[in-house]
């Protein structure tokens, strides 16, 4: 019987060509990094966050627009950045700042072997499902739901790196997986897996450890150590996004469920399916967020 590679731990002996490619990706745009450092500091006041965001008028405008969209879904108009920050919350603003940095770092790289829109739609659906799942779990224990959103949004970021710099490795995995009707990540060859490469980029960008581990281990949640809960939520949200048809590649088999993730996210399958369906039905909310990323 062939070895099940789905739960393999990402390896770290990356080729020098990959290290060079990652080094060539700018550290998050300086402005985004500066804003991020203020926004990620739990000691920062709302006023400090507002002042930091104001350094980037485009980002501030997008945050304001998002807070008035179906993404938030409140009936009154939010006209000040300060109110938008209070409404969205510090962690959520941090996710938005990171997402904005990531999209700008990969702008003008449209030679990737998948549709960028599908990539971000998959990522947004995973983020939304992960967040809703965490809210359900939060009834029982403390979970940072906003952190879950960022992890869901950025979980496949390694795929973007591979797509930009090593497109043929992505194409090979995609074509083999399609022929054998297995998930694409099972046909990636270590160390050039999107999870491992994503972790490398997360290190390059100094992402918080929990976020880095969720990226590294979303296909191997049992390997995530202290962050097994976060990796498990993202793992399950990723599977559900595939179940409801939000995938990056046109034809893609659904990743296999890790029993370890199941034991950390104890919600019945029917409940999870309802969460996924509801997320996808809320199209306006998703579209508002996708336009933030555009
Ligand atoms: Fe993935
Ligand atoms: Fe994914």
mmCIF file of C-alpha atoms and ligand atoms in Angstrom:
data_model
loop_
_atom_site.group_PDB
_atom_site.id
_atom_site.type_symbol
_atom_site.label_atom_id
_atom_site.label_comp_id
_atom_site.label_asym_id
_atom_site.label_seq_id
_atom_site.Cartn_x
_atom_site.Cartn_y
_atom_site.Cartn_z
ATOM 1 C CA UNK A 1 0.000 0.000 0.000
ATOM 2 C CA UNK A 2 1.457 3.427 -0.892
ATOM 3 C CA UNK A 3 2.549 5.529 2.054
ATOM 4 C CA UNK A 4 0.010 8.153 3.096
ATOM 5 C CA UNK A 5 1.975 11.397 2.744
ATOM 6 C CA UNK A 6 -0.875 13.627 3.844
ATOM 7 C CA UNK A 7 0.342 13.947 7.401
ATOM 8 C CA UNK A 8 4.054 14.316 6.633
ATOM 9 C CA UNK A 9 5.847 17.006 8.556
ATOM 10 C CA UNK A 10 7.212 19.735 6.250
ATOM 11 C CA UNK A 11 10.976 19.421 5.780
ATOM 12 C CA UNK A 12 13.370 22.278 6.074
ATOM 13 C CA UNK A 13 16.326 21.441 3.799
ATOM 14 C CA UNK A 14 15.260 23.879 1.132
ATOM 15 C CA UNK A 15 17.259 24.320 -2.088
ATOM 16 C CA UNK A 16 19.354 27.462 -2.391
ATOM 17 C CA UNK A 17 17.247 28.627 -5.367
ATOM 18 C CA UNK A 18 14.206 28.783 -3.089
ATOM 19 C CA UNK A 19 16.080 30.574 -0.325
ATOM 20 C CA UNK A 20 17.287 33.115 -2.900
ATOM 21 C CA UNK A 21 13.738 33.579 -4.223
ATOM 22 C CA UNK A 22 12.378 34.157 -0.707
ATOM 23 C CA UNK A 23 15.209 36.575 0.066
ATOM 24 C CA UNK A 24 14.250 38.420 -3.112
ATOM 25 C CA UNK A 25 10.723 38.970 -1.834
ATOM 26 C CA UNK A 26 10.899 42.269 -0.026
ATOM 27 C CA UNK A 27 10.412 42.151 3.698
ATOM 28 C CA UNK A 28 6.801 43.315 4.060
ATOM 29 C CA UNK A 29 6.558 46.784 2.502
ATOM 30 C CA UNK A 30 8.180 49.117 5.089
ATOM 31 C CA UNK A 31 5.018 51.099 5.654
ATOM 32 C CA UNK A 32 2.956 47.943 6.177
ATOM 33 C CA UNK A 33 5.622 46.607 8.554
ATOM 34 C CA UNK A 34 5.580 49.849 10.558
ATOM 35 C CA UNK A 35 1.806 49.883 10.765
ATOM 36 C CA UNK A 36 1.834 46.155 11.591
ATOM 37 C CA UNK A 37 4.210 46.638 14.508
ATOM 38 C CA UNK A 38 1.876 49.209 16.098
ATOM 39 C CA UNK A 39 -1.269 47.237 15.345
ATOM 40 C CA UNK A 40 0.104 43.920 16.627
ATOM 41 C CA UNK A 41 1.201 45.407 19.949
ATOM 42 C CA UNK A 42 -1.541 44.669 22.502
ATOM 43 C CA UNK A 43 -0.438 47.774 24.428
ATOM 44 C CA UNK A 44 -1.238 50.109 21.504
ATOM 45 C CA UNK A 45 -4.147 52.464 22.050
ATOM 46 C CA UNK A 46 -6.901 52.930 19.481
ATOM 47 C CA UNK A 47 -5.490 56.425 18.757
ATOM 48 C CA UNK A 48 -2.026 54.967 18.104
ATOM 49 C CA UNK A 49 -3.519 52.419 15.708
ATOM 50 C CA UNK A 50 -5.475 55.128 13.912
ATOM 51 C CA UNK A 51 -2.338 57.287 13.568
ATOM 52 C CA UNK A 52 -0.393 54.299 12.223
ATOM 53 C CA UNK A 53 -3.094 53.444 9.689
ATOM 54 C CA UNK A 54 -3.239 57.071 8.543
ATOM 55 C CA UNK A 55 0.348 56.717 7.279
ATOM 56 C CA UNK A 56 -1.144 54.680 4.440
ATOM 57 C CA UNK A 57 -4.152 56.546 3.027
ATOM 58 C CA UNK A 58 -5.048 53.755 0.606
ATOM 59 C CA UNK A 59 -5.113 51.167 3.375
ATOM 60 C CA UNK A 60 -7.068 53.516 5.670
ATOM 61 C CA UNK A 61 -9.608 54.120 2.917
ATOM 62 C CA UNK A 62 -9.990 50.381 2.366
ATOM 63 C CA UNK A 63 -10.442 49.724 6.100
ATOM 64 C CA UNK A 64 -13.149 52.381 6.245
ATOM 65 C CA UNK A 65 -14.845 50.986 3.155
ATOM 66 C CA UNK A 66 -14.726 47.467 4.576
ATOM 67 C CA UNK A 67 -16.263 48.580 7.857
ATOM 68 C CA UNK A 68 -19.215 49.967 5.876
ATOM 69 C CA UNK A 69 -19.658 46.840 3.780
ATOM 70 C CA UNK A 70 -21.546 43.574 4.074
ATOM 71 C CA UNK A 71 -18.345 42.203 5.622
ATOM 72 C CA UNK A 72 -19.382 43.828 8.885
ATOM 73 C CA UNK A 73 -23.070 44.047 8.097
ATOM 74 C CA UNK A 74 -24.225 46.749 10.473
ATOM 75 C CA UNK A 75 -26.936 49.182 9.378
ATOM 76 C CA UNK A 76 -25.278 52.473 10.409
ATOM 77 C CA UNK A 77 -22.605 54.378 8.528
ATOM 78 C CA UNK A 78 -19.078 54.350 9.926
ATOM 79 C CA UNK A 79 -17.503 57.648 8.920
ATOM 80 C CA UNK A 80 -14.374 57.824 11.065
ATOM 81 C CA UNK A 81 -11.318 55.623 10.991
ATOM 82 C CA UNK A 82 -11.373 55.512 14.779
ATOM 83 C CA UNK A 83 -14.863 54.007 14.789
ATOM 84 C CA UNK A 84 -13.814 51.552 12.092
ATOM 85 C CA UNK A 85 -10.869 50.412 14.246
ATOM 86 C CA UNK A 86 -13.096 49.991 17.302
ATOM 87 C CA UNK A 87 -15.683 48.118 15.261
ATOM 88 C CA UNK A 88 -13.273 45.751 13.529
ATOM 89 C CA UNK A 89 -10.987 45.225 16.527
ATOM 90 C CA UNK A 90 -7.219 45.277 16.815
ATOM 91 C CA UNK A 91 -6.562 41.666 15.787
ATOM 92 C CA UNK A 92 -8.799 41.961 12.772
ATOM 93 C CA UNK A 93 -7.059 45.160 11.709
ATOM 94 C CA UNK A 94 -3.751 43.310 12.067
ATOM 95 C CA UNK A 95 -5.049 40.561 9.723
ATOM 96 C CA UNK A 96 -6.107 43.230 7.233
ATOM 97 C CA UNK A 97 -2.705 44.945 7.389
ATOM 98 C CA UNK A 98 -0.941 41.611 6.789
ATOM 99 C CA UNK A 99 -3.304 40.711 3.945
ATOM 100 C CA UNK A 100 -2.705 44.096 2.363
ATOM 101 C CA UNK A 101 1.075 43.596 2.603
ATOM 102 C CA UNK A 102 0.846 40.135 1.090
ATOM 103 C CA UNK A 103 -1.315 41.207 -1.837
ATOM 104 C CA UNK A 104 0.974 44.139 -2.605
ATOM 105 C CA UNK A 105 4.098 41.941 -2.371
ATOM 106 C CA UNK A 106 2.651 39.597 -4.980
ATOM 107 C CA UNK A 107 1.030 42.181 -7.222
ATOM 108 C CA UNK A 108 2.111 42.099 -10.873
ATOM 109 C CA UNK A 109 2.936 38.418 -10.639
ATOM 110 C CA UNK A 110 0.193 36.989 -12.779
ATOM 111 C CA UNK A 111 2.145 34.157 -14.368
ATOM 112 C CA UNK A 112 1.134 31.775 -11.573
ATOM 113 C CA UNK A 113 -0.452 28.508 -12.799
ATOM 114 C CA UNK A 114 -3.816 29.150 -11.126
ATOM 115 C CA UNK A 115 -6.405 31.913 -11.172
ATOM 116 C CA UNK A 116 -5.459 34.532 -8.556
ATOM 117 C CA UNK A 117 -9.134 35.255 -7.944
ATOM 118 C CA UNK A 118 -9.755 31.571 -7.124
ATOM 119 C CA UNK A 119 -6.725 31.537 -4.848
ATOM 120 C CA UNK A 120 -7.982 34.501 -2.802
ATOM 121 C CA UNK A 121 -11.554 33.239 -2.850
ATOM 122 C CA UNK A 122 -10.375 29.884 -1.448
ATOM 123 C CA UNK A 123 -8.279 31.696 1.178
ATOM 124 C CA UNK A 124 -11.145 34.013 2.149
ATOM 125 C CA UNK A 125 -13.606 31.128 2.426
ATOM 126 C CA UNK A 126 -11.144 29.188 4.603
ATOM 127 C CA UNK A 127 -10.678 32.312 6.776
ATOM 128 C CA UNK A 128 -14.419 32.825 7.159
ATOM 129 C CA UNK A 129 -15.177 29.152 7.894
ATOM 130 C CA UNK A 130 -12.263 28.951 10.342
ATOM 131 C CA UNK A 131 -13.480 32.032 12.158
ATOM 132 C CA UNK A 132 -17.067 30.778 12.419
ATOM 133 C CA UNK A 133 -15.829 27.368 13.601
ATOM 134 C CA UNK A 134 -13.710 29.070 16.262
ATOM 135 C CA UNK A 135 -16.709 31.107 17.407
ATOM 136 C CA UNK A 136 -18.650 27.887 17.925
ATOM 137 C CA UNK A 137 -15.760 26.417 19.898
ATOM 138 C CA UNK A 138 -15.335 29.629 21.855
ATOM 139 C CA UNK A 139 -18.519 28.838 23.734
ATOM 140 C CA UNK A 140 -16.473 26.195 25.489
ATOM 141 C CA UNK A 141 -12.970 27.629 25.672
ATOM 142 C CA UNK A 142 -10.926 30.749 24.995
ATOM 143 C CA UNK A 143 -9.916 31.041 21.351
ATOM 144 C CA UNK A 144 -8.650 34.121 19.571
ATOM 145 C CA UNK A 145 -11.101 34.110 16.695
ATOM 146 C CA UNK A 146 -9.415 37.008 14.903
ATOM 147 C CA UNK A 147 -6.119 35.125 14.890
ATOM 148 C CA UNK A 148 -7.945 32.232 13.264
ATOM 149 C CA UNK A 149 -9.113 34.537 10.470
ATOM 150 C CA UNK A 150 -5.532 35.579 9.619
ATOM 151 C CA UNK A 151 -4.348 31.960 9.703
ATOM 152 C CA UNK A 152 -7.128 30.898 7.343
ATOM 153 C CA UNK A 153 -6.469 33.774 4.999
ATOM 154 C CA UNK A 154 -2.724 33.125 4.715
ATOM 155 C CA UNK A 155 -2.581 29.316 5.094
ATOM 156 C CA UNK A 156 -1.714 28.661 1.425
ATOM 157 C CA UNK A 157 0.684 31.575 0.986
ATOM 158 C CA UNK A 158 3.471 29.126 0.090
ATOM 159 C CA UNK A 159 1.468 28.211 -2.991
ATOM 160 C CA UNK A 160 1.758 31.818 -4.140
ATOM 161 C CA UNK A 161 5.556 31.726 -3.666
ATOM 162 C CA UNK A 162 5.861 28.437 -5.568
ATOM 163 C CA UNK A 163 3.480 29.683 -8.262
ATOM 164 C CA UNK A 164 5.536 32.855 -8.754
ATOM 165 C CA UNK A 165 9.020 31.353 -8.719
ATOM 166 C CA UNK A 166 8.676 27.614 -9.355
ATOM 167 C CA UNK A 167 5.563 27.419 -11.505
ATOM 168 C CA UNK A 168 6.582 24.110 -13.068
ATOM 169 C CA UNK A 169 6.636 22.352 -9.669
ATOM 170 C CA UNK A 170 3.082 23.543 -9.065
ATOM 171 C CA UNK A 171 1.994 22.442 -12.544
ATOM 172 C CA UNK A 172 3.543 18.998 -12.080
ATOM 173 C CA UNK A 173 1.819 18.444 -8.725
ATOM 174 C CA UNK A 174 -1.470 19.797 -10.068
ATOM 175 C CA UNK A 175 -1.421 17.576 -13.180
ATOM 176 C CA UNK A 176 -0.363 14.422 -11.312
ATOM 177 C CA UNK A 177 -3.012 15.011 -8.650
ATOM 178 C CA UNK A 178 -5.681 15.580 -11.263
ATOM 179 C CA UNK A 179 -4.725 12.367 -13.093
ATOM 180 C CA UNK A 180 -4.685 10.295 -9.903
ATOM 181 C CA UNK A 181 -7.644 12.126 -8.340
ATOM 182 C CA UNK A 182 -5.804 12.892 -5.112
ATOM 183 C CA UNK A 183 -5.312 16.237 -3.309
ATOM 184 C CA UNK A 184 -2.677 18.465 -4.935
ATOM 185 C CA UNK A 185 -0.521 18.740 -1.803
ATOM 186 C CA UNK A 186 -0.031 14.955 -1.811
ATOM 187 C CA UNK A 187 1.774 15.240 -5.132
ATOM 188 C CA UNK A 188 4.156 17.974 -4.013
ATOM 189 C CA UNK A 189 7.714 16.840 -3.465
ATOM 190 C CA UNK A 190 9.423 17.749 -0.186
ATOM 191 C CA UNK A 191 10.954 20.151 0.565
ATOM 192 C CA UNK A 192 9.082 22.156 -2.099
ATOM 193 C CA UNK A 193 5.689 21.801 -0.448
ATOM 194 C CA UNK A 194 3.446 24.840 -0.206
ATOM 195 C CA UNK A 195 3.116 24.357 3.565
ATOM 196 C CA UNK A 196 6.880 24.254 4.133
ATOM 197 C CA UNK A 197 7.560 27.126 1.737
ATOM 198 C CA UNK A 198 4.774 29.129 3.370
ATOM 199 C CA UNK A 199 6.472 28.663 6.737
ATOM 200 C CA UNK A 200 9.727 29.889 5.227
ATOM 201 C CA UNK A 201 7.997 33.042 3.991
ATOM 202 C CA UNK A 202 6.288 33.471 7.380
ATOM 203 C CA UNK A 203 9.741 33.417 8.994
ATOM 204 C CA UNK A 204 11.034 35.893 6.407
ATOM 205 C CA UNK A 205 8.148 38.204 7.275
ATOM 206 C CA UNK A 206 8.393 37.654 11.039
ATOM 207 C CA UNK A 207 4.844 36.446 11.380
ATOM 208 C CA UNK A 208 3.739 35.561 14.927
ATOM 209 C CA UNK A 209 4.640 31.961 15.832
ATOM 210 C CA UNK A 210 1.029 30.729 15.967
ATOM 211 C CA UNK A 211 0.323 32.075 12.491
ATOM 212 C CA UNK A 212 3.567 30.586 11.150
ATOM 213 C CA UNK A 213 2.727 27.162 12.619
ATOM 214 C CA UNK A 214 -0.804 27.207 11.227
ATOM 215 C CA UNK A 215 0.672 27.852 7.767
ATOM 216 C CA UNK A 216 3.374 25.183 8.205
ATOM 217 C CA UNK A 217 1.098 22.473 9.566
ATOM 218 C CA UNK A 218 -2.349 22.997 8.094
ATOM 219 C CA UNK A 219 -1.975 19.662 6.293
ATOM 220 C CA UNK A 220 -0.322 18.074 9.342
ATOM 221 C CA UNK A 221 -2.045 19.624 12.361
ATOM 222 C CA UNK A 222 -0.672 16.988 14.715
ATOM 223 C CA UNK A 223 2.846 18.346 14.033
ATOM 224 C CA UNK A 224 1.967 21.848 15.251
ATOM 225 C CA UNK A 225 2.901 21.405 18.927
ATOM 226 C CA UNK A 226 1.408 24.162 21.074
ATOM 227 C CA UNK A 227 -0.498 25.477 18.079
ATOM 228 C CA UNK A 228 -2.272 22.218 17.260
ATOM 229 C CA UNK A 229 -5.688 23.755 17.960
ATOM 230 C CA UNK A 230 -5.189 26.629 15.499
ATOM 231 C CA UNK A 231 -3.684 24.326 12.842
ATOM 232 C CA UNK A 232 -6.602 21.914 13.317
ATOM 233 C CA UNK A 233 -9.217 24.623 12.810
ATOM 234 C CA UNK A 234 -7.501 25.782 9.608
ATOM 235 C CA UNK A 235 -7.085 22.157 8.460
ATOM 236 C CA UNK A 236 -10.806 21.501 8.831
ATOM 237 C CA UNK A 237 -11.812 24.853 7.297
ATOM 238 C CA UNK A 238 -9.578 24.081 4.301
ATOM 239 C CA UNK A 239 -11.334 20.740 3.789
ATOM 240 C CA UNK A 240 -14.768 22.355 4.117
ATOM 241 C CA UNK A 241 -13.846 25.062 1.607
ATOM 242 C CA UNK A 242 -13.059 22.266 -0.865
ATOM 243 C CA UNK A 243 -16.313 20.481 0.007
ATOM 244 C CA UNK A 244 -18.333 23.593 -0.902
ATOM 245 C CA UNK A 245 -16.361 24.072 -4.134
ATOM 246 C CA UNK A 246 -14.066 26.976 -3.195
ATOM 247 C CA UNK A 247 -10.764 25.608 -4.450
ATOM 248 C CA UNK A 248 -7.716 27.175 -6.052
ATOM 249 C CA UNK A 249 -7.340 24.735 -8.955
ATOM 250 C CA UNK A 250 -10.165 23.942 -11.354
ATOM 251 C CA UNK A 251 -10.326 20.273 -10.451
ATOM 252 C CA UNK A 252 -9.046 19.414 -7.039
ATOM 253 C CA UNK A 253 -9.675 16.434 -4.770
ATOM 254 C CA UNK A 254 -10.641 17.214 -1.182
ATOM 255 C CA UNK A 255 -7.720 16.943 1.282
ATOM 256 C CA UNK A 256 -8.008 14.055 3.753
ATOM 257 C CA UNK A 257 -9.176 14.708 7.269
ATOM 258 C CA UNK A 258 -6.602 14.303 10.026
ATOM 259 C CA UNK A 259 -8.010 12.333 12.985
ATOM 260 C CA UNK A 260 -5.927 14.562 15.246
ATOM 261 C CA UNK A 261 -7.665 17.686 13.931
ATOM 262 C CA UNK A 262 -10.991 16.012 14.469
ATOM 263 C CA UNK A 263 -10.153 15.355 18.099
ATOM 264 C CA UNK A 264 -9.236 19.031 18.601
ATOM 265 C CA UNK A 265 -12.303 20.434 16.841
ATOM 266 C CA UNK A 266 -15.106 18.439 18.298
ATOM 267 C CA UNK A 267 -18.008 19.690 16.241
ATOM 268 C CA UNK A 268 -20.237 17.131 14.519
ATOM 269 C CA UNK A 269 -19.742 16.906 10.714
ATOM 270 C CA UNK A 270 -23.327 18.069 10.074
ATOM 271 C CA UNK A 271 -22.676 21.244 12.105
ATOM 272 C CA UNK A 272 -19.452 21.914 10.207
ATOM 273 C CA UNK A 273 -21.214 21.488 6.872
ATOM 274 C CA UNK A 274 -23.889 23.998 7.941
ATOM 275 C CA UNK A 275 -21.124 26.471 8.905
ATOM 276 C CA UNK A 276 -19.479 26.028 5.482
ATOM 277 C CA UNK A 277 -22.721 26.379 3.536
ATOM 278 C CA UNK A 278 -23.715 29.500 5.447
ATOM 279 C CA UNK A 279 -20.299 31.043 4.826
ATOM 280 C CA UNK A 280 -20.544 30.505 1.101
ATOM 281 C CA UNK A 281 -24.136 31.725 0.958
ATOM 282 C CA UNK A 282 -23.048 35.024 2.458
ATOM 283 C CA UNK A 283 -21.656 36.031 -0.898
ATOM 284 C CA UNK A 284 -21.883 39.772 -0.321
ATOM 285 C CA UNK A 285 -19.677 39.474 2.730
ATOM 286 C CA UNK A 286 -17.106 37.478 0.769
ATOM 287 C CA UNK A 287 -17.224 39.878 -2.181
ATOM 288 C CA UNK A 288 -16.642 42.851 0.160
ATOM 289 C CA UNK A 289 -13.573 41.170 1.522
ATOM 290 C CA UNK A 290 -12.286 40.154 -1.904
ATOM 291 C CA UNK A 291 -12.591 43.762 -3.020
ATOM 292 C CA UNK A 292 -10.507 44.776 0.019
ATOM 293 C CA UNK A 293 -7.797 42.402 -1.238
ATOM 294 C CA UNK A 294 -8.027 43.589 -4.861
HETATM 295 FE FE1 LIG B 1 -2.861 23.945 1.699
HETATM 296 FE FE1 LIG B 2 -6.016 25.577 1.181
#
